mmCIF file of C-alpha atoms and ligand atoms in Angstrom:
data_model
loop_
_atom_site.group_PDB
_atom_site.id
_atom_site.type_symbol
_atom_site.label_atom_id
_atom_site.label_comp_id
_atom_site.label_asym_id
_atom_site.label_seq_id
_atom_site.Cartn_x
_atom_site.Cartn_y
_atom_site.Cartn_z
ATOM 1 C CA UNK A 1 -13.879 -2.072 12.587
ATOM 2 C CA UNK A 2 -15.051 -4.863 10.273
ATOM 3 C CA UNK A 3 -14.198 -4.854 6.584
ATOM 4 C CA UNK A 4 -15.751 -7.234 4.042
ATOM 5 C CA UNK A 5 -13.094 -9.410 2.416
ATOM 6 C CA UNK A 6 -13.338 -11.821 -0.513
ATOM 7 C CA UNK A 7 -10.967 -14.739 -0.801
ATOM 8 C CA UNK A 8 -10.032 -14.925 -4.482
ATOM 9 C CA UNK A 9 -7.383 -17.625 -4.155
ATOM 10 C CA UNK A 10 -8.107 -20.693 -2.005
ATOM 11 C CA UNK A 11 -4.587 -20.570 -0.553
ATOM 12 C CA UNK A 12 -5.535 -17.355 1.222
ATOM 13 C CA UNK A 13 -8.412 -18.979 3.136
ATOM 14 C CA UNK A 14 -6.282 -19.956 6.122
ATOM 15 C CA UNK A 15 -3.829 -17.069 5.976
ATOM 16 C CA UNK A 16 -5.920 -13.944 5.790
ATOM 17 C CA UNK A 17 -4.035 -10.756 6.666
ATOM 18 C CA UNK A 18 -3.752 -10.483 10.441
ATOM 19 C CA UNK A 19 -2.039 -8.148 12.874
ATOM 20 C CA UNK A 20 1.147 -9.953 13.960
ATOM 21 C CA UNK A 21 1.233 -8.341 17.421
ATOM 22 C CA UNK A 22 -1.203 -6.444 19.610
ATOM 23 C CA UNK A 23 0.366 -3.150 18.566
ATOM 24 C CA UNK A 24 0.840 -3.828 14.862
ATOM 25 C CA UNK A 25 -0.415 -1.170 12.460
ATOM 26 C CA UNK A 26 0.210 -3.184 9.312
ATOM 27 C CA UNK A 27 -1.310 -6.341 7.880
ATOM 28 C CA UNK A 28 1.083 -8.303 5.701
ATOM 29 C CA UNK A 29 -0.004 -8.993 2.128
ATOM 30 C CA UNK A 30 1.182 -12.146 0.412
ATOM 31 C CA UNK A 31 2.321 -12.738 -3.153
ATOM 32 C CA UNK A 32 -0.428 -14.999 -4.503
ATOM 33 C CA UNK A 33 1.606 -16.376 -7.385
ATOM 34 C CA UNK A 34 1.846 -19.950 -8.670
ATOM 35 C CA UNK A 35 5.590 -20.094 -9.259
ATOM 36 C CA UNK A 36 8.651 -18.184 -8.027
ATOM 37 C CA UNK A 37 8.870 -14.792 -9.696
ATOM 38 C CA UNK A 38 12.284 -13.375 -10.495
ATOM 39 C CA UNK A 39 12.531 -9.612 -10.468
ATOM 40 C CA UNK A 40 15.609 -8.448 -12.342
ATOM 41 C CA UNK A 41 17.421 -5.324 -11.104
ATOM 42 C CA UNK A 42 15.116 -2.346 -11.638
ATOM 43 C CA UNK A 43 12.239 -4.567 -12.843
ATOM 44 C CA UNK A 44 8.738 -4.246 -11.440
ATOM 45 C CA UNK A 45 5.656 -6.390 -11.715
ATOM 46 C CA UNK A 46 2.069 -6.254 -10.529
ATOM 47 C CA UNK A 47 1.596 -9.075 -8.030
ATOM 48 C CA UNK A 48 -1.861 -10.362 -7.007
ATOM 49 C CA UNK A 49 -2.619 -10.822 -3.311
ATOM 50 C CA UNK A 50 -5.520 -13.273 -3.652
ATOM 51 C CA UNK A 51 -7.936 -11.063 -1.733
ATOM 52 C CA UNK A 52 -10.306 -8.181 -2.360
ATOM 53 C CA UNK A 53 -11.615 -5.864 0.329
ATOM 54 C CA UNK A 54 -14.467 -3.388 0.314
ATOM 55 C CA UNK A 55 -13.805 -0.700 2.911
ATOM 56 C CA UNK A 56 -17.181 0.911 2.087
ATOM 57 C CA UNK A 57 -16.916 3.834 4.573
ATOM 58 C CA UNK A 58 -15.455 6.902 2.749
ATOM 59 C CA UNK A 59 -14.009 7.938 6.096
ATOM 60 C CA UNK A 60 -11.311 5.268 5.669
ATOM 61 C CA UNK A 61 -8.801 4.139 3.061
ATOM 62 C CA UNK A 62 -5.927 1.696 3.028
ATOM 63 C CA UNK A 63 -2.291 2.293 2.182
ATOM 64 C CA UNK A 64 0.038 -0.354 0.800
ATOM 65 C CA UNK A 65 3.553 0.174 2.104
ATOM 66 C CA UNK A 66 6.820 -1.744 1.706
ATOM 67 C CA UNK A 67 7.964 -4.129 4.429
ATOM 68 C CA UNK A 68 11.072 -2.662 5.985
ATOM 69 C CA UNK A 69 13.127 -5.868 5.841
ATOM 70 C CA UNK A 70 12.477 -6.510 2.151
ATOM 71 C CA UNK A 71 12.880 -2.847 1.296
ATOM 72 C CA UNK A 72 16.063 -2.204 3.234
ATOM 73 C CA UNK A 73 17.872 -5.524 2.845
ATOM 74 C CA UNK A 74 16.740 -6.530 -0.638
ATOM 75 C CA UNK A 75 15.541 -3.332 -2.290
ATOM 76 C CA UNK A 76 12.029 -4.689 -2.821
ATOM 77 C CA UNK A 77 9.757 -1.664 -2.622
ATOM 78 C CA UNK A 78 6.702 -0.508 -4.546
ATOM 79 C CA UNK A 79 6.602 0.666 -8.152
ATOM 80 C CA UNK A 80 4.061 3.300 -7.116
ATOM 81 C CA UNK A 81 5.989 4.047 -3.891
ATOM 82 C CA UNK A 82 2.733 3.894 -1.901
ATOM 83 C CA UNK A 83 -0.492 2.181 -2.946
ATOM 84 C CA UNK A 84 -3.764 3.898 -2.107
ATOM 85 C CA UNK A 85 -6.858 1.714 -1.800
ATOM 86 C CA UNK A 86 -10.077 3.697 -2.144
ATOM 87 C CA UNK A 87 -13.027 2.888 0.092
ATOM 88 C CA UNK A 88 -15.138 2.037 -2.968
ATOM 89 C CA UNK A 89 -12.564 -0.265 -4.629
ATOM 90 C CA UNK A 90 -13.779 -3.846 -4.853
ATOM 91 C CA UNK A 91 -11.145 -5.455 -7.062
ATOM 92 C CA UNK A 92 -8.222 -7.617 -6.064
ATOM 93 C CA UNK A 93 -5.555 -5.888 -3.987
ATOM 94 C CA UNK A 94 -2.472 -5.697 -6.166
ATOM 95 C CA UNK A 95 1.099 -4.923 -5.190
ATOM 96 C CA UNK A 96 3.491 -3.283 -7.627
ATOM 97 C CA UNK A 97 6.719 -4.989 -6.618
ATOM 98 C CA UNK A 98 9.819 -3.090 -7.714
ATOM 99 C CA UNK A 99 13.349 -4.375 -7.321
ATOM 100 C CA UNK A 100 15.286 -1.143 -6.915
ATOM 101 C CA UNK A 101 18.495 -3.066 -6.096
ATOM 102 C CA UNK A 102 21.339 -4.118 -8.375
ATOM 103 C CA UNK A 103 20.816 -7.860 -7.915
ATOM 104 C CA UNK A 104 17.927 -10.104 -8.982
ATOM 105 C CA UNK A 105 15.380 -11.045 -6.320
ATOM 106 C CA UNK A 106 13.160 -14.122 -6.406
ATOM 107 C CA UNK A 107 9.756 -13.752 -4.847
ATOM 108 C CA UNK A 108 8.389 -17.044 -3.501
ATOM 109 C CA UNK A 109 4.705 -17.998 -3.828
ATOM 110 C CA UNK A 110 2.774 -16.817 -0.735
ATOM 111 C CA UNK A 111 5.726 -14.827 0.601
ATOM 112 C CA UNK A 112 4.761 -11.717 2.603
ATOM 113 C CA UNK A 113 5.538 -8.940 0.178
ATOM 114 C CA UNK A 114 4.089 -5.669 1.468
ATOM 115 C CA UNK A 115 1.822 -4.391 4.200
ATOM 116 C CA UNK A 116 -1.559 -2.733 4.365
ATOM 117 C CA UNK A 117 -2.494 0.005 6.831
ATOM 118 C CA UNK A 118 -6.090 1.169 7.297
ATOM 119 C CA UNK A 119 -6.180 4.927 7.772
ATOM 120 C CA UNK A 120 -8.848 7.566 8.455
ATOM 121 C CA UNK A 121 -9.596 9.956 5.600
ATOM 122 C CA UNK A 122 -11.215 13.373 5.458
ATOM 123 C CA UNK A 123 -12.996 14.260 2.228
ATOM 124 C CA UNK A 124 -12.621 18.045 2.135
ATOM 125 C CA UNK A 125 -14.979 20.616 0.687
ATOM 126 C CA UNK A 126 -13.384 23.647 -0.987
ATOM 127 C CA UNK A 127 -14.170 27.233 -0.182
ATOM 128 C CA UNK A 128 -12.784 29.527 -2.925
ATOM 129 C CA UNK A 129 -11.211 32.753 -1.581
ATOM 130 C CA UNK A 130 -8.925 35.462 -2.960
ATOM 131 C CA UNK A 131 -6.927 36.032 0.252
ATOM 132 C CA UNK A 132 -6.002 33.663 3.097
ATOM 133 C CA UNK A 133 -6.029 34.715 6.733
ATOM 134 C CA UNK A 134 -2.377 35.676 7.581
ATOM 135 C CA UNK A 135 -0.105 33.114 9.270
ATOM 136 C CA UNK A 136 3.450 33.301 10.645
ATOM 137 C CA UNK A 137 4.688 31.059 7.789
ATOM 138 C CA UNK A 138 2.763 32.655 4.984
ATOM 139 C CA UNK A 139 4.165 31.368 1.699
ATOM 140 C CA UNK A 140 7.525 30.342 3.195
ATOM 141 C CA UNK A 141 8.679 26.765 2.631
ATOM 142 C CA UNK A 142 11.552 24.701 1.264
ATOM 143 C CA UNK A 143 13.835 25.436 4.208
ATOM 144 C CA UNK A 144 12.536 28.949 4.962
ATOM 145 C CA UNK A 145 12.898 28.307 8.703
ATOM 146 C CA UNK A 146 16.643 27.661 8.311
ATOM 147 C CA UNK A 147 18.878 24.653 9.061
ATOM 148 C CA UNK A 148 19.731 23.004 12.356
HETATM 149 O O1 LIG B 201 -0.959 -0.378 -5.077
HETATM 150 C C1 LIG B 201 -2.146 -0.320 -5.416
HETATM 151 C C2 LIG B 201 -2.762 0.879 -5.782
HETATM 152 C C3 LIG B 201 -4.091 0.851 -6.172
HETATM 153 N N1 LIG B 201 -4.796 -0.305 -6.185
HETATM 154 C C4 LIG B 201 -6.210 -0.305 -6.543
HETATM 155 C C5 LIG B 201 -7.076 0.235 -5.404
HETATM 156 C C6 LIG B 201 -7.357 1.641 -5.803
HETATM 157 O O2 LIG B 201 -8.589 2.083 -5.248
HETATM 158 C C7 LIG B 201 -7.377 1.536 -7.312
HETATM 159 C C8 LIG B 201 -7.063 2.815 -8.007
HETATM 160 O O3 LIG B 201 -5.825 3.277 -7.532
HETATM 161 P P1 LIG B 201 -5.336 4.767 -7.866
HETATM 162 O O4 LIG B 201 -6.461 5.721 -7.731
HETATM 163 O O5 LIG B 201 -4.105 4.998 -7.081
HETATM 164 O O6 LIG B 201 -4.889 4.582 -9.392
HETATM 165 P P2 LIG B 201 -5.251 5.463 -10.661
HETATM 166 O O7 LIG B 201 -4.100 5.294 -11.563
HETATM 167 O O8 LIG B 201 -5.667 6.843 -10.264
HETATM 168 O O9 LIG B 201 -6.480 4.636 -11.257
HETATM 169 P P3 LIG B 201 -8.035 5.016 -11.278
HETATM 170 O O10 LIG B 201 -8.196 5.887 -12.474
HETATM 171 O O11 LIG B 201 -8.722 3.674 -11.419
HETATM 172 O O12 LIG B 201 -8.382 5.693 -9.982
HETATM 173 O O13 LIG B 201 -6.392 0.547 -7.629
HETATM 174 C C9 LIG B 201 -4.196 -1.506 -5.805
HETATM 175 O O14 LIG B 201 -4.802 -2.574 -5.784
HETATM 176 N N2 LIG B 201 -2.877 -1.457 -5.434
HETATM 177 MG MG1 LIG B 202 -7.336 7.215 -8.966
#
């Protein structure tokens, strides 16, 4: 599918998000900052990506997810855990970078910070009822099927 993208920072012109391999699901987003940004332990900051995208079709959305290397090795994850980009959002894509580790982390300008995944979405209609059709699970949850 084709998605309209605006380049908001000239540095992004020749490094638009791209799938790194034929099977990649994620597009890396870069930190479009002018100077290195130090994130103290447990600090978080909204980081611009230098691009805006207009998905347009309400049958799709985008998710911003951490990169596994940064998240696992350096504790750089997202302040909102997962970012949800609505199909009608036209502003700059922003990444809430959260240093959940115990040591400071310095984010370099244009470093790949997070990744974006385009996903299908179903906008549901609601049908109000007083009883649901019976299922094997019913209201069971929270380990109701046992351990192991
Ligand atoms: O990590 C994120 C999360 C959201 N957004 C943008 C796109 C999204 O469509 C919009 C609104 O996000 P969301 O609905 O999650 O935030 P909200 O707190 O509910 O704000 P709003 O009242 O504007 O919907 O902000 C980002 O750029 N990055
Ligand atoms: Mg919202």
